[in-house]
mmCIF file of C-alpha atoms and ligand atoms in Angstrom:
data_model
loop_
_atom_site.group_PDB
_atom_site.id
_atom_site.type_symbol
_atom_site.label_atom_id
_atom_site.label_comp_id
_atom_site.label_asym_id
_atom_site.label_seq_id
_atom_site.Cartn_x
_atom_site.Cartn_y
_atom_site.Cartn_z
ATOM 1 C CA MET I 369 -0.002 0.067 0.023
ATOM 2 C CA ASN I 370 1.541 3.255 -0.776
ATOM 3 C CA LEU I 371 1.702 6.227 1.485
ATOM 4 C CA ASP I 372 -0.991 8.236 -0.057
ATOM 5 C CA LYS I 373 -3.324 5.225 0.335
ATOM 6 C CA ILE I 374 -2.195 4.705 3.919
ATOM 7 C CA LEU I 375 -3.002 8.382 4.823
ATOM 8 C CA GLU I 376 -6.487 8.147 3.375
ATOM 9 C CA LEU I 377 -7.274 4.875 5.039
ATOM 10 C CA ILE I 378 -5.682 4.952 8.541
ATOM 11 C CA PRO I 379 -8.176 5.597 11.236
ATOM 12 C CA LYS I 380 -7.465 9.124 12.482
ATOM 13 C CA THR I 381 -8.433 11.660 15.268
ATOM 14 C CA ASP I 382 -8.843 15.333 15.133
ATOM 15 C CA LEU I 383 -8.436 16.767 18.540
ATOM 16 C CA HIS I 384 -8.425 20.577 17.508
ATOM 17 C CA CYS I 385 -11.117 21.548 15.207
ATOM 18 C CA HIS I 386 -13.215 24.865 15.561
ATOM 19 C CA LEU I 387 -16.868 24.228 14.425
ATOM 20 C CA ASP I 388 -17.388 28.000 13.204
ATOM 21 C CA GLY I 389 -14.151 27.480 11.252
ATOM 22 C CA SER I 390 -15.148 24.361 9.438
ATOM 23 C CA LEU I 391 -18.692 25.238 7.702
ATOM 24 C CA ARG I 392 -19.027 23.979 4.203
ATOM 25 C CA PRO I 393 -18.779 27.128 1.780
ATOM 26 C CA GLU I 394 -21.872 25.902 -0.163
ATOM 27 C CA THR I 395 -23.876 25.781 3.220
ATOM 28 C CA ILE I 396 -22.670 29.320 4.255
ATOM 29 C CA LEU I 397 -23.734 30.843 0.777
ATOM 30 C CA ASP I 398 -27.100 28.643 1.092
ATOM 31 C CA ILE I 399 -28.204 29.956 4.454
ATOM 32 C CA ALA I 400 -26.771 33.381 3.946
ATOM 33 C CA SER I 401 -28.897 33.830 0.919
ATOM 34 C CA LYS I 402 -31.988 32.344 2.393
ATOM 35 C CA GLU I 403 -31.645 34.538 5.310
ATOM 36 C CA ASN I 404 -30.445 37.760 3.430
ATOM 37 C CA ILE I 405 -27.321 37.870 5.571
ATOM 38 C CA LEU I 406 -25.183 38.897 2.555
ATOM 39 C CA THR I 407 -25.465 42.664 1.439
ATOM 40 C CA SER I 408 -25.124 41.662 -2.286
ATOM 41 C CA ASP I 409 -25.649 38.602 -4.565
ATOM 42 C CA ILE I 410 -22.259 36.799 -4.616
ATOM 43 C CA ASP I 411 -21.313 33.398 -6.260
ATOM 44 C CA LEU I 412 -19.473 30.525 -4.511
ATOM 45 C CA ASN I 413 -16.076 31.659 -5.658
ATOM 46 C CA THR I 414 -16.410 34.953 -4.233
ATOM 47 C CA LEU I 415 -17.697 33.646 -1.064
ATOM 48 C CA GLU I 416 -14.662 31.323 -0.635
ATOM 49 C CA LYS I 417 -12.414 34.107 -0.825
ATOM 50 C CA GLN I 418 -14.202 35.584 1.990
ATOM 51 C CA VAL I 419 -14.075 32.736 4.218
ATOM 52 C CA LYS I 420 -10.876 31.044 3.470
ATOM 53 C CA VAL I 421 -7.362 31.903 3.962
ATOM 54 C CA LEU I 422 -5.395 31.054 0.734
ATOM 55 C CA GLY I 423 -1.833 31.462 1.690
ATOM 56 C CA LYS I 424 -0.904 33.786 4.319
ATOM 57 C CA CYS I 425 -2.568 36.430 6.383
ATOM 58 C CA ASN I 426 -0.630 39.535 7.835
ATOM 59 C CA SER I 427 -1.928 38.904 11.414
ATOM 60 C CA LEU I 428 -4.072 36.508 13.441
ATOM 61 C CA LYS I 429 -6.789 39.359 13.375
ATOM 62 C CA GLN I 430 -7.014 38.896 9.590
ATOM 63 C CA TYR I 431 -7.244 35.198 10.172
ATOM 64 C CA LEU I 432 -10.019 35.630 12.757
ATOM 65 C CA ASP I 433 -12.090 38.029 10.689
ATOM 66 C CA LYS I 434 -12.729 34.968 8.363
ATOM 67 C CA PHE I 435 -15.081 33.540 11.177
ATOM 68 C CA ASN I 436 -17.548 36.467 11.051
ATOM 69 C CA LEU I 437 -20.025 35.399 8.402
ATOM 70 C CA PRO I 438 -19.783 31.753 9.611
ATOM 71 C CA ILE I 439 -20.648 32.853 13.031
ATOM 72 C CA LYS I 440 -23.541 35.208 11.695
ATOM 73 C CA ILE I 441 -25.266 32.160 10.108
ATOM 74 C CA MET I 442 -25.047 29.861 13.219
ATOM 75 C CA GLN I 443 -27.627 31.785 15.137
ATOM 76 C CA SER I 444 -30.484 29.157 15.161
ATOM 77 C CA GLU I 445 -30.906 25.509 16.210
ATOM 78 C CA LYS I 446 -31.594 24.415 12.613
ATOM 79 C CA ASN I 447 -28.450 25.939 11.267
ATOM 80 C CA ILE I 448 -26.176 24.858 14.159
ATOM 81 C CA TYR I 449 -27.495 21.237 13.777
ATOM 82 C CA ARG I 450 -26.958 21.368 10.095
ATOM 83 C CA VAL I 451 -23.449 22.670 10.145
ATOM 84 C CA THR I 452 -22.353 20.217 12.984
ATOM 85 C CA THR I 453 -23.774 17.280 11.229
ATOM 86 C CA GLU I 454 -22.122 18.337 7.885
ATOM 87 C CA LEU I 455 -18.748 18.669 9.807
ATOM 88 C CA LEU I 456 -19.102 14.912 11.047
ATOM 89 C CA GLU I 457 -19.997 13.780 7.654
ATOM 90 C CA ASP I 458 -16.967 15.487 6.135
ATOM 91 C CA ALA I 459 -14.734 14.209 9.121
ATOM 92 C CA ILE I 460 -15.923 10.484 8.598
ATOM 93 C CA LYS I 461 -15.137 10.725 4.952
ATOM 94 C CA LYS I 462 -11.525 11.415 5.877
ATOM 95 C CA ASN I 463 -11.420 8.478 8.143
ATOM 96 C CA ILE I 464 -11.415 10.841 11.171
ATOM 97 C CA LYS I 465 -13.010 8.190 13.765
ATOM 98 C CA TYR I 466 -12.934 10.534 16.759
ATOM 99 C CA ILE I 467 -13.130 14.286 16.708
ATOM 100 C CA GLU I 468 -13.147 16.983 19.371
ATOM 101 C CA ILE I 469 -15.232 19.799 18.164
ATOM 102 C CA ARG I 470 -14.602 23.255 19.943
ATOM 103 C CA PHE I 471 -16.678 26.367 19.778
ATOM 104 C CA ALA I 472 -17.692 29.414 22.201
ATOM 105 C CA PRO I 473 -21.236 29.090 22.940
ATOM 106 C CA PHE I 474 -21.623 32.874 23.748
ATOM 107 C CA ASN I 475 -21.066 33.513 20.006
ATOM 108 C CA HIS I 476 -24.191 32.161 19.057
ATOM 109 C CA LEU I 477 -26.885 34.015 21.194
ATOM 110 C CA ALA I 478 -27.812 36.885 18.421
ATOM 111 C CA GLY I 479 -30.985 34.821 17.667
ATOM 112 C CA ASN I 480 -32.288 34.915 21.118
ATOM 113 C CA LEU I 481 -31.045 31.122 21.746
ATOM 114 C CA LYS I 482 -29.955 30.463 25.209
ATOM 115 C CA PRO I 483 -26.378 29.129 25.525
ATOM 116 C CA GLU I 484 -27.928 25.885 26.918
ATOM 117 C CA GLN I 485 -29.891 25.501 23.666
ATOM 118 C CA VAL I 486 -26.818 26.232 21.626
ATOM 119 C CA ILE I 487 -24.775 23.554 23.402
ATOM 120 C CA GLU I 488 -27.688 20.986 23.287
ATOM 121 C CA THR I 489 -28.022 21.443 19.684
ATOM 122 C CA VAL I 490 -24.496 20.668 18.915
ATOM 123 C CA LEU I 491 -24.622 17.715 21.210
ATOM 124 C CA SER I 492 -27.668 16.361 19.658
ATOM 125 C CA ALA I 493 -25.923 16.516 15.994
ATOM 126 C CA MET I 494 -22.940 14.735 17.757
ATOM 127 C CA ASP I 495 -25.239 12.144 18.989
ATOM 128 C CA TYR I 496 -26.636 11.651 15.424
ATOM 129 C CA GLY I 497 -23.025 11.372 14.299
ATOM 130 C CA ARG I 498 -22.190 8.618 16.788
ATOM 131 C CA LYS I 499 -25.426 6.648 16.048
ATOM 132 C CA ASN I 500 -25.867 7.171 12.477
ATOM 133 C CA LEU I 501 -22.380 8.017 10.699
ATOM 134 C CA GLY I 502 -20.127 5.981 13.124
ATOM 135 C CA ILE I 503 -18.078 8.930 14.330
ATOM 136 C CA MET I 504 -17.151 9.215 17.908
ATOM 137 C CA SER I 505 -16.847 12.755 19.394
ATOM 138 C CA ASN I 506 -16.835 15.200 22.378
ATOM 139 C CA LEU I 507 -17.224 18.844 22.649
ATOM 140 C CA ILE I 508 -14.897 21.394 23.868
ATOM 141 C CA LEU I 509 -16.236 24.704 25.095
ATOM 142 C CA CYS I 510 -14.110 27.759 24.346
ATOM 143 C CA ILE I 511 -13.767 30.804 26.594
ATOM 144 C CA LEU I 512 -12.468 33.772 24.538
ATOM 145 C CA ARG I 513 -9.487 35.600 25.985
ATOM 146 C CA GLN I 514 -10.977 39.023 25.211
ATOM 147 C CA GLU I 515 -14.236 38.098 27.187
ATOM 148 C CA SER I 516 -14.512 38.813 30.838
ATOM 149 C CA PRO I 517 -13.478 36.437 33.539
ATOM 150 C CA GLN I 518 -16.973 36.264 34.776
ATOM 151 C CA LEU I 519 -18.243 34.960 31.321
ATOM 152 C CA GLY I 520 -15.490 32.509 31.572
ATOM 153 C CA ILE I 521 -16.787 31.046 34.660
ATOM 154 C CA LYS I 522 -20.188 30.710 33.027
ATOM 155 C CA VAL I 523 -18.654 28.565 30.356
ATOM 156 C CA VAL I 524 -17.109 26.474 33.086
ATOM 157 C CA GLU I 525 -20.344 25.989 34.717
ATOM 158 C CA LEU I 526 -22.285 25.058 31.370
ATOM 159 C CA ALA I 527 -19.272 22.575 30.847
ATOM 160 C CA LYS I 528 -20.055 21.056 34.174
ATOM 161 C CA LYS I 529 -23.764 20.875 33.277
ATOM 162 C CA TYR I 530 -23.172 18.822 30.275
ATOM 163 C CA PHE I 531 -20.030 16.987 31.219
ATOM 164 C CA SER I 532 -21.585 13.484 31.325
ATOM 165 C CA ARG I 533 -23.459 14.323 28.039
ATOM 166 C CA GLY I 534 -20.587 14.922 25.540
ATOM 167 C CA VAL I 535 -18.920 18.219 26.829
ATOM 168 C CA ALA I 536 -15.462 16.940 27.800
ATOM 169 C CA ALA I 537 -13.309 20.161 28.226
ATOM 170 C CA ILE I 538 -12.884 23.820 28.084
ATOM 171 C CA ASP I 539 -10.310 25.878 26.005
ATOM 172 C CA LEU I 540 -8.908 29.261 25.852
ATOM 173 C CA ALA I 541 -8.752 30.983 22.588
ATOM 174 C CA GLY I 542 -8.339 34.301 20.835
ATOM 175 C CA ASP I 543 -6.014 37.032 20.842
ATOM 176 C CA GLU I 544 -2.894 35.797 22.775
ATOM 177 C CA THR I 545 -0.704 38.909 22.533
ATOM 178 C CA ASN I 546 -3.064 41.381 24.385
ATOM 179 C CA PHE I 547 -4.749 38.830 26.739
ATOM 180 C CA PRO I 548 -2.263 36.670 28.883
ATOM 181 C CA PRO I 549 -3.841 33.342 30.043
ATOM 182 C CA GLU I 550 -3.624 34.408 33.794
ATOM 183 C CA ILE I 551 -6.667 36.649 33.301
ATOM 184 C CA HIS I 552 -8.869 33.384 33.306
ATOM 185 C CA SER I 553 -6.990 31.406 35.953
ATOM 186 C CA GLU I 554 -10.178 31.395 38.210
ATOM 187 C CA SER I 555 -12.272 29.614 35.433
ATOM 188 C CA PHE I 556 -9.530 27.067 34.870
ATOM 189 C CA ASN I 557 -9.031 26.371 38.785
ATOM 190 C CA LEU I 558 -12.658 25.794 38.840
ATOM 191 C CA ALA I 559 -12.692 23.550 35.701
ATOM 192 C CA ARG I 560 -9.938 21.552 37.547
ATOM 193 C CA LYS I 561 -12.091 21.253 40.685
ATOM 194 C CA TYR I 562 -15.003 20.062 38.618
ATOM 195 C CA GLY I 563 -12.733 17.378 36.999
ATOM 196 C CA ILE I 564 -13.386 19.024 33.372
ATOM 197 C CA HIS I 565 -10.497 18.550 31.108
ATOM 198 C CA ARG I 566 -8.445 21.716 30.174
ATOM 199 C CA THR I 567 -6.777 22.593 26.856
ATOM 200 C CA ILE I 568 -5.388 26.115 26.102
ATOM 201 C CA HIS I 569 -4.110 27.899 23.041
ATOM 202 C CA ALA I 570 -0.519 28.994 23.846
ATOM 203 C CA GLY I 571 2.700 29.793 22.100
ATOM 204 C CA GLU I 572 0.607 29.847 18.829
ATOM 205 C CA THR I 573 1.928 33.498 17.741
ATOM 206 C CA GLY I 574 5.235 34.321 19.345
ATOM 207 C CA ILE I 575 4.755 34.138 23.252
ATOM 208 C CA SER I 576 6.360 31.114 24.274
ATOM 209 C CA GLU I 577 6.183 31.759 27.983
ATOM 210 C CA ASN I 578 2.155 31.525 27.623
ATOM 211 C CA ILE I 579 2.810 27.723 27.317
ATOM 212 C CA LEU I 580 4.215 27.346 30.817
ATOM 213 C CA LYS I 581 1.857 29.753 32.334
ATOM 214 C CA SER I 582 -1.072 27.879 30.803
ATOM 215 C CA ILE I 583 0.248 24.590 32.343
ATOM 216 C CA LYS I 584 1.444 26.019 35.840
ATOM 217 C CA ILE I 585 -1.232 28.621 36.444
ATOM 218 C CA LEU I 586 -4.218 27.286 34.467
ATOM 219 C CA HIS I 587 -3.538 23.520 34.603
ATOM 220 C CA ALA I 588 -3.693 22.767 30.838
ATOM 221 C CA GLU I 589 -3.597 19.183 30.234
ATOM 222 C CA ARG I 590 -2.839 19.943 26.445
ATOM 223 C CA ILE I 591 -1.449 22.982 24.551
ATOM 224 C CA GLY I 592 -3.300 24.167 21.351
ATOM 225 C CA HIS I 593 -0.374 24.704 18.904
ATOM 226 C CA GLY I 594 2.619 25.511 21.101
ATOM 227 C CA THR I 595 4.449 26.368 18.009
ATOM 228 C CA TYR I 596 6.727 28.764 19.836
ATOM 229 C CA ALA I 597 8.047 26.298 22.458
ATOM 230 C CA TYR I 598 11.469 25.776 20.871
ATOM 231 C CA LYS I 599 12.194 29.477 21.847
ATOM 232 C CA ASP I 600 12.537 28.442 25.498
ATOM 233 C CA LYS I 601 14.527 25.221 26.748
ATOM 234 C CA GLU I 602 12.665 25.046 29.851
ATOM 235 C CA THR I 603 9.433 24.977 28.107
ATOM 236 C CA LEU I 604 10.717 22.019 25.784
ATOM 237 C CA LYS I 605 12.077 20.074 28.814
ATOM 238 C CA TYR I 606 8.784 20.591 30.797
ATOM 239 C CA LEU I 607 6.702 19.360 27.937
ATOM 240 C CA ILE I 608 8.887 16.270 27.460
ATOM 241 C CA GLU I 609 9.176 15.490 31.168
ATOM 242 C CA HIS I 610 5.462 15.970 31.943
ATOM 243 C CA GLU I 611 4.237 14.417 28.713
ATOM 244 C CA ILE I 612 2.177 17.406 27.798
ATOM 245 C CA PRO I 613 0.587 16.984 24.161
ATOM 246 C CA LEU I 614 0.822 19.553 21.532
ATOM 247 C CA GLU I 615 -2.165 19.965 19.220
ATOM 248 C CA VAL I 616 -0.260 20.788 16.212
ATOM 249 C CA CYS I 617 -2.235 22.489 13.370
ATOM 250 C CA ILE I 618 0.490 23.377 10.599
ATOM 251 C CA THR I 619 -1.630 24.911 7.707
ATOM 252 C CA SER I 620 -3.241 27.160 10.475
ATOM 253 C CA ASN I 621 0.236 28.118 11.652
ATOM 254 C CA VAL I 622 1.284 28.980 7.986
ATOM 255 C CA ASN I 623 -1.607 30.967 7.529
ATOM 256 C CA THR I 624 -1.144 33.116 10.575
ATOM 257 C CA SER I 625 2.518 33.587 9.762
ATOM 258 C CA ALA I 626 3.309 31.683 12.900
ATOM 259 C CA VAL I 627 5.817 29.992 10.846
ATOM 260 C CA ASN I 628 7.398 31.141 7.622
ATOM 261 C CA SER I 629 6.651 28.007 5.585
ATOM 262 C CA TYR I 630 5.509 24.398 6.046
ATOM 263 C CA ARG I 631 9.346 23.383 5.994
ATOM 264 C CA GLU I 632 10.135 25.777 8.804
ATOM 265 C CA HIS I 633 7.537 24.420 11.064
ATOM 266 C CA PRO I 634 9.147 22.755 14.335
ATOM 267 C CA ILE I 635 6.686 19.669 14.257
ATOM 268 C CA LYS I 636 9.286 17.265 13.251
ATOM 269 C CA LYS I 637 11.931 18.352 15.829
ATOM 270 C CA TYR I 638 9.309 18.209 18.580
ATOM 271 C CA LEU I 639 8.352 14.585 17.526
ATOM 272 C CA ASP I 640 11.948 13.547 17.400
ATOM 273 C CA GLU I 641 12.491 15.094 20.905
ATOM 274 C CA ASP I 642 9.531 12.872 22.040
ATOM 275 C CA ILE I 643 7.031 15.537 22.535
ATOM 276 C CA MET I 644 3.565 14.259 22.466
ATOM 277 C CA VAL I 645 2.696 15.479 19.043
ATOM 278 C CA THR I 646 -0.821 15.359 17.648
ATOM 279 C CA VAL I 647 -1.869 16.424 14.048
ATOM 280 C CA ASN I 648 -5.216 18.399 13.707
ATOM 281 C CA THR I 649 -6.937 20.769 11.295
ATOM 282 C CA ASP I 650 -7.811 23.773 13.441
ATOM 283 C CA ASN I 651 -10.292 25.190 10.713
ATOM 284 C CA ILE I 652 -11.134 22.965 7.672
ATOM 285 C CA THR I 653 -12.784 25.888 5.781
ATOM 286 C CA VAL I 654 -10.716 28.765 7.112
ATOM 287 C CA SER I 655 -7.445 27.010 6.513
ATOM 288 C CA ASN I 656 -8.595 25.389 3.412
ATOM 289 C CA THR I 657 -7.617 21.867 4.527
ATOM 290 C CA ASP I 658 -8.388 18.554 5.734
ATOM 291 C CA ILE I 659 -6.846 15.948 8.137
ATOM 292 C CA ILE I 660 -5.467 13.931 5.128
ATOM 293 C CA GLN I 661 -4.224 17.139 3.496
ATOM 294 C CA GLU I 662 -2.271 17.963 6.634
ATOM 295 C CA PHE I 663 -0.633 14.502 6.742
ATOM 296 C CA LYS I 664 0.397 15.224 3.120
ATOM 297 C CA TYR I 665 2.006 18.366 3.927
ATOM 298 C CA LEU I 666 4.026 16.610 6.859
ATOM 299 C CA VAL I 667 5.156 13.929 4.417
ATOM 300 C CA LYS I 668 6.248 16.330 1.781
ATOM 301 C CA TYR I 669 7.738 19.181 3.715
ATOM 302 C CA GLN I 670 8.863 17.526 7.063
ATOM 303 C CA ASN I 671 9.882 14.069 5.786
ATOM 304 C CA PHE I 672 7.318 12.165 7.786
ATOM 305 C CA ASP I 673 7.534 8.491 7.192
ATOM 306 C CA PHE I 674 5.237 5.747 8.253
ATOM 307 C CA LYS I 675 6.642 5.521 11.726
ATOM 308 C CA ASP I 676 6.015 9.156 12.468
ATOM 309 C CA ILE I 677 2.585 8.749 11.060
ATOM 310 C CA LYS I 678 1.749 6.010 13.186
ATOM 311 C CA LYS I 679 3.226 7.896 16.380
ATOM 312 C CA VAL I 680 1.210 10.774 15.900
ATOM 313 C CA THR I 681 -1.875 8.759 15.224
ATOM 314 C CA GLU I 682 -1.269 6.689 18.351
ATOM 315 C CA ASN I 683 -0.561 10.103 20.202
ATOM 316 C CA GLY I 684 -4.033 11.359 18.933
ATOM 317 C CA ILE I 685 -5.761 8.333 20.432
ATOM 318 C CA ASN I 686 -3.962 8.383 23.760
ATOM 319 C CA CYS I 687 -4.250 12.214 24.317
ATOM 320 C CA SER I 688 -7.695 12.587 23.545
ATOM 321 C CA PHE I 689 -10.402 13.319 26.048
ATOM 322 C CA ALA I 690 -12.363 10.179 25.067
ATOM 323 C CA SER I 691 -13.668 7.850 27.410
ATOM 324 C CA GLU I 692 -11.745 4.673 28.042
ATOM 325 C CA GLU I 693 -14.396 2.766 26.195
ATOM 326 C CA ASP I 694 -14.203 4.976 22.966
ATOM 327 C CA LYS I 695 -10.294 4.906 23.355
ATOM 328 C CA ASN I 696 -10.389 1.201 23.222
ATOM 329 C CA ASN I 697 -12.727 1.152 20.207
ATOM 330 C CA LEU I 698 -10.291 3.596 18.467
ATOM 331 C CA ARG I 699 -7.219 1.252 19.357
ATOM 332 C CA ASN I 700 -8.938 -1.862 18.009
ATOM 333 C CA ASP I 701 -9.815 0.004 14.825
ATOM 334 C CA TYR I 702 -6.294 1.580 14.506
ATOM 335 C CA TYR I 703 -4.508 -1.821 15.279
ATOM 336 C CA SER I 704 -6.616 -3.743 13.090
ATOM 337 C CA PHE I 705 -5.689 -1.466 10.099
ATOM 338 C CA ILE I 706 -1.891 -1.451 10.897
ATOM 339 C CA ASN I 707 -2.110 -5.330 11.045
ATOM 340 C CA ASN I 708 -3.989 -5.491 7.850
ATOM 341 C CA THR I 709 -1.439 -3.126 6.301
ATOM 342 C CA LYS I 710 1.370 -5.377 7.312
ATOM 343 C CA ALA I 711 -0.415 -8.329 5.810
ATOM 344 C CA ILE I 712 -0.827 -6.485 2.550
ATOM 345 C CA ASP I 713 2.703 -5.299 2.337
ATOM 346 C CA SER I 714 4.383 -8.581 3.320
HETATM 347 ZN ZN1 LIG B 569 -7.613 26.829 17.312
#
């Protein structure tokens, strides 16, 4: 079996995928047209340019602006259910067997929905995905750095309410430059007290000290991106010694100019230094990618071989916030693929 075929068929996970960054452009156009959200008639081509980053942005802000239109259409239960189901359909087509979807519930209240309704709608689409599409999933609720600490605590309380029903964790996302992690320490302490998992976007766009702050002050169990960990030896050492996983999303890092190119990304260095690296999409639409494409970039620009692919895939299962039962299902699926691949190749 050639490597392209392996990348297609190997059972995969995606631990870092923003729902609002992963809407089908066709769906955005369909809903925006029906609900008169667009100010003028545009075709799919033009819309794609509005919601995708093709190449590089000048700043993280320019990248984040791509979410404005998708969020505008995600203000009703019907639309939120549709886009979540479609994301799960798209993921299973790429042989993602387990996905952790994340989003900020307070971004979806403009249509008078309550945060509980927003979360329950996503959870019911995830339940549909598990029962009808054969894709396992968990939900991560994002606290936005620029929001008040009080709102962050509300997100934690919502995560607690839905913890046994599919919400696994909280996340801290948004502008890392102007809002350091410690602003939200109370929320993350509370989440830890409640036994809710924690992941934090840190060291994505240059500030490497946010990585250790997120782990030591906010008790992050995983780090979103961690691209700039290499800037600080202490950070690297800590990640290795404490086996803190990194949710790496290389195309997104190229888009935001966190790295100059795919080739210059530190992912292979991290993997070779035994950091728990996982491979993820971040935003399927905004970054104009998918999980198979991300692996292809790693093969092309980072010299990933089958051994590396297996390692990050196994890390994805082991570092997930999935239940033990789901992890066992994932492992069974993964090892049966690996054993069959050996049988084909021998
Ligand atoms: Zn992200």
